[in-house]
Amino acid sequence: MNTSPLLTLGGTFIPLIRGTAMTVGFARPDVSDLAFHLFDRSVHPELFESFAQRELILGEFALTMRIGDAGHMLQVHAGGRTLCEIATTHSRPLPQHKRFFERRMRGSLEKSVELDEGVCYHVSFHVDQLEPEVFLACQQELLIDSTKAELAHRFPAANRIVPGALSFLTADTWSRNLLVHTIHTFPDNHAIVKTQSLFEV
C-alpha cells in the first residue's frame, strides 16, 4: 500500500491533519471510562473532537480516520453503505439513531455483525493493564511502530513523570477486505488499548 505515515508531535500539525494545536500538558481520560460504538450511518465529526485526521481511498473502501482524546473514529464507506466505529469516553453524547451496539471497553471483546448487501464487520479489542516499567518499555517500542502508521499522534506529557499519550492507526486491504488496527496508550493508567476491525464487502 503506497501511503506515507503522518505523525503529529505535541500539536505540530502537517498536511492532511486537522486539529487544535496543543502546547500545554495533556491528560487522557481514565481508561476505565471508555466505550466502543458501531453505527450503521455516518456520524457528524463535530460530535467527536479530533486531534489528527486522514482520508484514504483503499480499493473498494473510502476510509476516514480520526484520533480523539480518548480513542478514535473510523468511518468506512463501501458496498453502498457507511459504517462508523467510535472509541471514546462513555460520557460523550453520541446519537442513538442506527447505533448497532455500545460496549464498555474493559478486558476483551470479539463481535461480528452481518449486514445486508453482503457487508460484514468483525471487531476485537483488548485493554492491557501493565506494570509501570513494562508500560514505559512498550511505549518506546510503540513510538517506533507509529512511524509506519497511516495516522499517528503523540500528545504532550501531562507532567515530567509520565510520557505523553500515543495513538496510531494502520490500515491494509486485500480482495474486498479492509483491516484497521488501532493502538492507544494511557500513561496515567499504565494501560494500552488495542482494537482490530475487519470490514468485508
mmCIF file of C-alpha atoms in Angstrom:
data_model
loop_
_atom_site.group_PDB
_atom_site.id
_atom_site.type_symbol
_atom_site.label_atom_id
_atom_site.label_comp_id
_atom_site.label_asym_id
_atom_site.label_seq_id
_atom_site.Cartn_x
_atom_site.Cartn_y
_atom_site.Cartn_z
ATOM 1 C CA MET A 1 0.000 0.000 0.000
ATOM 2 C CA ASN A 2 1.572 3.267 -1.085
ATOM 3 C CA THR A 3 0.684 5.690 1.670
ATOM 4 C CA SER A 4 3.031 7.842 3.710
ATOM 5 C CA PRO A 5 2.880 7.967 7.513
ATOM 6 C CA LEU A 6 1.624 11.122 9.175
ATOM 7 C CA LEU A 7 2.805 11.926 12.686
ATOM 8 C CA THR A 8 1.873 14.861 14.889
ATOM 9 C CA LEU A 9 4.084 15.565 17.870
ATOM 10 C CA GLY A 10 2.806 17.777 20.650
ATOM 11 C CA GLY A 11 0.464 19.678 18.386
ATOM 12 C CA THR A 12 2.793 20.230 15.420
ATOM 13 C CA PHE A 13 0.490 19.510 12.507
ATOM 14 C CA ILE A 14 1.392 18.627 8.950
ATOM 15 C CA PRO A 15 -0.783 18.466 5.795
ATOM 16 C CA LEU A 16 -3.880 16.228 5.792
ATOM 17 C CA ILE A 17 -4.226 16.557 9.564
ATOM 18 C CA ARG A 18 -6.660 18.886 11.255
ATOM 19 C CA GLY A 19 -6.950 19.662 14.929
ATOM 20 C CA THR A 20 -6.323 22.125 17.697
ATOM 21 C CA ALA A 21 -2.648 22.747 18.355
ATOM 22 C CA MET A 22 -1.675 21.794 21.900
ATOM 23 C CA THR A 23 1.267 23.406 23.622
ATOM 24 C CA VAL A 24 0.391 22.551 27.243
ATOM 25 C CA GLY A 25 0.269 19.258 29.120
ATOM 26 C CA PHE A 26 -2.487 16.827 28.233
ATOM 27 C CA ALA A 27 -4.036 14.076 30.345
ATOM 28 C CA ARG A 28 -6.186 11.375 28.785
ATOM 29 C CA PRO A 29 -9.484 10.366 30.400
ATOM 30 C CA ASP A 30 -9.324 7.333 32.667
ATOM 31 C CA VAL A 31 -9.099 4.099 30.677
ATOM 32 C CA SER A 32 -11.976 2.622 32.718
ATOM 33 C CA ASP A 33 -14.354 5.220 31.232
ATOM 34 C CA LEU A 34 -14.022 4.054 27.613
ATOM 35 C CA ALA A 35 -16.881 2.815 25.450
ATOM 36 C CA PHE A 36 -16.977 1.317 21.950
ATOM 37 C CA HIS A 37 -19.749 2.130 19.453
ATOM 38 C CA LEU A 38 -20.747 0.971 15.969
ATOM 39 C CA PHE A 39 -23.189 2.927 13.789
ATOM 40 C CA ASP A 40 -24.865 1.985 10.509
ATOM 41 C CA ARG A 41 -24.538 5.583 9.349
ATOM 42 C CA SER A 42 -22.091 8.458 9.274
ATOM 43 C CA VAL A 43 -21.624 10.460 12.472
ATOM 44 C CA HIS A 44 -21.066 14.199 12.262
ATOM 45 C CA PRO A 45 -17.401 14.988 13.013
ATOM 46 C CA GLU A 46 -18.408 17.828 15.355
ATOM 47 C CA LEU A 47 -19.593 15.147 17.796
ATOM 48 C CA PHE A 48 -16.029 13.821 18.029
ATOM 49 C CA GLU A 49 -13.145 16.126 18.909
ATOM 50 C CA SER A 50 -10.279 15.315 16.538
ATOM 51 C CA PHE A 51 -6.593 15.972 17.107
ATOM 52 C CA ALA A 52 -5.486 14.260 13.884
ATOM 53 C CA GLN A 53 -7.321 13.115 10.761
ATOM 54 C CA ARG A 54 -6.685 11.435 7.432
ATOM 55 C CA GLU A 55 -8.839 10.346 4.495
ATOM 56 C CA LEU A 56 -7.853 7.443 2.230
ATOM 57 C CA ILE A 57 -9.238 5.547 -0.747
ATOM 58 C CA LEU A 58 -8.150 1.917 -0.406
ATOM 59 C CA GLY A 59 -9.525 -0.351 -3.106
ATOM 60 C CA GLU A 60 -13.288 -0.688 -2.563
ATOM 61 C CA PHE A 61 -13.183 1.430 0.597
ATOM 62 C CA ALA A 62 -13.328 5.147 1.376
ATOM 63 C CA LEU A 63 -11.842 5.489 4.860
ATOM 64 C CA THR A 64 -11.740 8.454 7.229
ATOM 65 C CA MET A 65 -9.598 8.063 10.352
ATOM 66 C CA ARG A 66 -9.669 10.443 13.306
ATOM 67 C CA ILE A 67 -7.774 10.409 16.602
ATOM 68 C CA GLY A 68 -9.507 11.826 19.674
ATOM 69 C CA ASP A 69 -8.584 12.497 23.279
ATOM 70 C CA ALA A 70 -9.645 9.004 24.388
ATOM 71 C CA GLY A 71 -9.653 6.926 21.215
ATOM 72 C CA HIS A 72 -10.617 7.088 17.563
ATOM 73 C CA MET A 73 -13.315 7.342 14.919
ATOM 74 C CA LEU A 74 -13.313 5.187 11.771
ATOM 75 C CA GLN A 75 -15.787 5.990 9.038
ATOM 76 C CA VAL A 76 -15.889 3.465 6.196
ATOM 77 C CA HIS A 77 -17.953 3.728 3.028
ATOM 78 C CA ALA A 78 -18.179 0.614 0.857
ATOM 79 C CA GLY A 79 -20.780 -1.621 -0.701
ATOM 80 C CA GLY A 80 -23.319 1.184 -0.855
ATOM 81 C CA ARG A 81 -23.365 1.907 2.885
ATOM 82 C CA THR A 82 -21.427 3.707 5.607
ATOM 83 C CA LEU A 83 -20.277 2.245 8.920
ATOM 84 C CA CYS A 84 -18.836 4.347 11.729
ATOM 85 C CA GLU A 85 -16.794 2.949 14.625
ATOM 86 C CA ILE A 86 -16.077 5.165 17.629
ATOM 87 C CA ALA A 87 -13.977 4.540 20.726
ATOM 88 C CA THR A 88 -14.341 7.367 23.222
ATOM 89 C CA THR A 89 -15.458 8.114 26.770
ATOM 90 C CA HIS A 90 -18.712 6.578 27.970
ATOM 91 C CA SER A 91 -19.973 10.035 28.932
ATOM 92 C CA ARG A 92 -19.550 11.582 25.470
ATOM 93 C CA PRO A 93 -23.010 12.190 23.948
ATOM 94 C CA LEU A 94 -23.499 10.325 20.668
ATOM 95 C CA PRO A 95 -26.645 9.711 18.592
ATOM 96 C CA GLN A 96 -28.874 6.707 19.234
ATOM 97 C CA HIS A 97 -30.210 6.501 15.674
ATOM 98 C CA LYS A 98 -28.837 3.457 13.801
ATOM 99 C CA ARG A 99 -26.413 2.563 16.569
ATOM 100 C CA PHE A 100 -25.767 -1.194 16.292
ATOM 101 C CA PHE A 101 -24.160 -1.599 19.675
ATOM 102 C CA GLU A 102 -22.305 0.039 22.536
ATOM 103 C CA ARG A 103 -19.897 -1.766 24.869
ATOM 104 C CA ARG A 104 -17.761 -0.591 27.749
ATOM 105 C CA MET A 105 -14.098 -1.193 26.893
ATOM 106 C CA ARG A 106 -12.976 -3.440 29.726
ATOM 107 C CA GLY A 107 -10.960 -6.597 29.293
ATOM 108 C CA SER A 108 -11.522 -8.137 25.857
ATOM 109 C CA LEU A 109 -14.331 -8.375 23.315
ATOM 110 C CA GLU A 110 -14.897 -10.082 19.965
ATOM 111 C CA LYS A 111 -18.031 -9.343 17.953
ATOM 112 C CA SER A 112 -19.298 -9.840 14.387
ATOM 113 C CA VAL A 113 -22.179 -8.135 12.591
ATOM 114 C CA GLU A 114 -23.631 -9.370 9.289
ATOM 115 C CA LEU A 115 -25.481 -6.740 7.299
ATOM 116 C CA ASP A 116 -27.470 -6.870 4.114
ATOM 117 C CA GLU A 117 -25.848 -6.268 0.713
ATOM 118 C CA GLY A 118 -23.060 -8.693 1.679
ATOM 119 C CA VAL A 119 -21.357 -6.345 4.138
ATOM 120 C CA CYS A 120 -19.780 -7.921 7.251
ATOM 121 C CA TYR A 121 -17.990 -6.330 10.198
ATOM 122 C CA HIS A 122 -15.769 -8.046 12.751
ATOM 123 C CA VAL A 123 -14.112 -6.332 15.709
ATOM 124 C CA SER A 124 -11.970 -7.283 18.664
ATOM 125 C CA PHE A 125 -10.475 -5.102 21.352
ATOM 126 C CA HIS A 126 -8.282 -5.666 24.377
ATOM 127 C CA VAL A 127 -7.308 -3.444 27.293
ATOM 128 C CA ASP A 128 -3.876 -4.278 28.764
ATOM 129 C CA GLN A 129 -3.048 -3.061 32.288
ATOM 130 C CA LEU A 130 0.729 -3.212 32.731
ATOM 131 C CA GLU A 131 3.339 -2.679 35.400
ATOM 132 C CA PRO A 132 4.846 0.839 35.127
ATOM 133 C CA GLU A 133 8.242 -0.382 33.915
ATOM 134 C CA VAL A 134 6.677 -2.673 31.320
ATOM 135 C CA PHE A 135 4.406 0.119 30.117
ATOM 136 C CA LEU A 136 7.319 2.514 29.611
ATOM 137 C CA ALA A 137 9.209 -0.088 27.573
ATOM 138 C CA CYS A 138 6.139 -0.787 25.431
ATOM 139 C CA GLN A 139 5.558 2.938 24.917
ATOM 140 C CA GLN A 140 9.055 3.311 23.469
ATOM 141 C CA GLU A 141 8.529 0.367 21.117
ATOM 142 C CA LEU A 142 5.161 1.733 20.011
ATOM 143 C CA LEU A 143 6.695 5.126 19.239
ATOM 144 C CA ILE A 144 8.900 3.378 16.688
ATOM 145 C CA ASP A 145 5.972 1.384 15.290
ATOM 146 C CA SER A 146 3.890 4.559 14.943
ATOM 147 C CA THR A 147 6.271 5.970 12.316
ATOM 148 C CA LYS A 148 4.962 3.320 9.894
ATOM 149 C CA ALA A 149 1.285 4.022 10.584
ATOM 150 C CA GLU A 150 -1.194 5.689 8.249
ATOM 151 C CA LEU A 151 -2.054 8.140 11.042
ATOM 152 C CA ALA A 152 -0.413 8.817 14.410
ATOM 153 C CA HIS A 153 -0.497 11.454 17.118
ATOM 154 C CA ARG A 154 1.626 11.910 20.222
ATOM 155 C CA PHE A 155 0.073 14.095 22.908
ATOM 156 C CA PRO A 156 2.151 16.379 25.156
ATOM 157 C CA ALA A 157 3.051 14.871 28.519
ATOM 158 C CA ALA A 158 0.825 15.911 31.423
ATOM 159 C CA ASN A 159 3.884 16.180 33.684
ATOM 160 C CA ARG A 160 7.566 15.252 33.845
ATOM 161 C CA ILE A 161 6.936 11.840 35.356
ATOM 162 C CA VAL A 162 4.843 10.120 32.691
ATOM 163 C CA PRO A 163 5.264 10.243 28.881
ATOM 164 C CA GLY A 164 2.693 11.745 26.566
ATOM 165 C CA ALA A 165 -0.141 9.522 25.367
ATOM 166 C CA LEU A 166 0.206 7.981 21.911
ATOM 167 C CA SER A 167 -2.378 6.907 19.332
ATOM 168 C CA PHE A 168 -1.847 5.416 15.894
ATOM 169 C CA LEU A 169 -3.829 3.590 13.228
ATOM 170 C CA THR A 170 -2.742 1.230 10.463
ATOM 171 C CA ALA A 171 -4.829 0.031 7.531
ATOM 172 C CA ASP A 172 -4.433 -2.744 4.972
ATOM 173 C CA THR A 173 -6.607 -4.076 2.152
ATOM 174 C CA TRP A 174 -6.812 -7.267 0.126
ATOM 175 C CA SER A 175 -9.518 -8.549 -2.198
ATOM 176 C CA ARG A 176 -12.696 -6.931 -0.796
ATOM 177 C CA ASN A 177 -11.474 -6.622 2.792
ATOM 178 C CA LEU A 178 -10.245 -3.708 4.893
ATOM 179 C CA LEU A 179 -8.354 -4.347 8.142
ATOM 180 C CA VAL A 180 -7.671 -1.500 10.579
ATOM 181 C CA HIS A 181 -5.579 -1.755 13.748
ATOM 182 C CA THR A 182 -5.563 0.978 16.384
ATOM 183 C CA ILE A 183 -3.394 1.427 19.458
ATOM 184 C CA HIS A 184 -3.926 3.981 22.222
ATOM 185 C CA THR A 185 -1.687 4.363 25.272
ATOM 186 C CA PHE A 186 -2.900 5.693 28.628
ATOM 187 C CA PRO A 187 0.222 6.650 30.614
ATOM 188 C CA ASP A 188 -1.584 7.643 33.822
ATOM 189 C CA ASN A 189 -3.195 4.186 33.950
ATOM 190 C CA HIS A 190 -0.180 2.276 32.539
ATOM 191 C CA ALA A 191 -2.647 0.853 30.018
ATOM 192 C CA ILE A 192 -2.666 0.083 26.294
ATOM 193 C CA VAL A 193 -5.895 -0.289 24.318
ATOM 194 C CA LYS A 194 -5.764 -2.259 21.057
ATOM 195 C CA THR A 195 -8.536 -2.743 18.505
ATOM 196 C CA GLN A 196 -8.753 -4.720 15.271
ATOM 197 C CA SER A 197 -11.599 -4.105 12.820
ATOM 198 C CA LEU A 198 -12.284 -6.075 9.645
ATOM 199 C CA PHE A 199 -14.721 -4.771 7.032
ATOM 200 C CA GLU A 200 -15.838 -7.167 4.265
ATOM 201 C CA VAL A 201 -17.906 -6.332 1.172
#
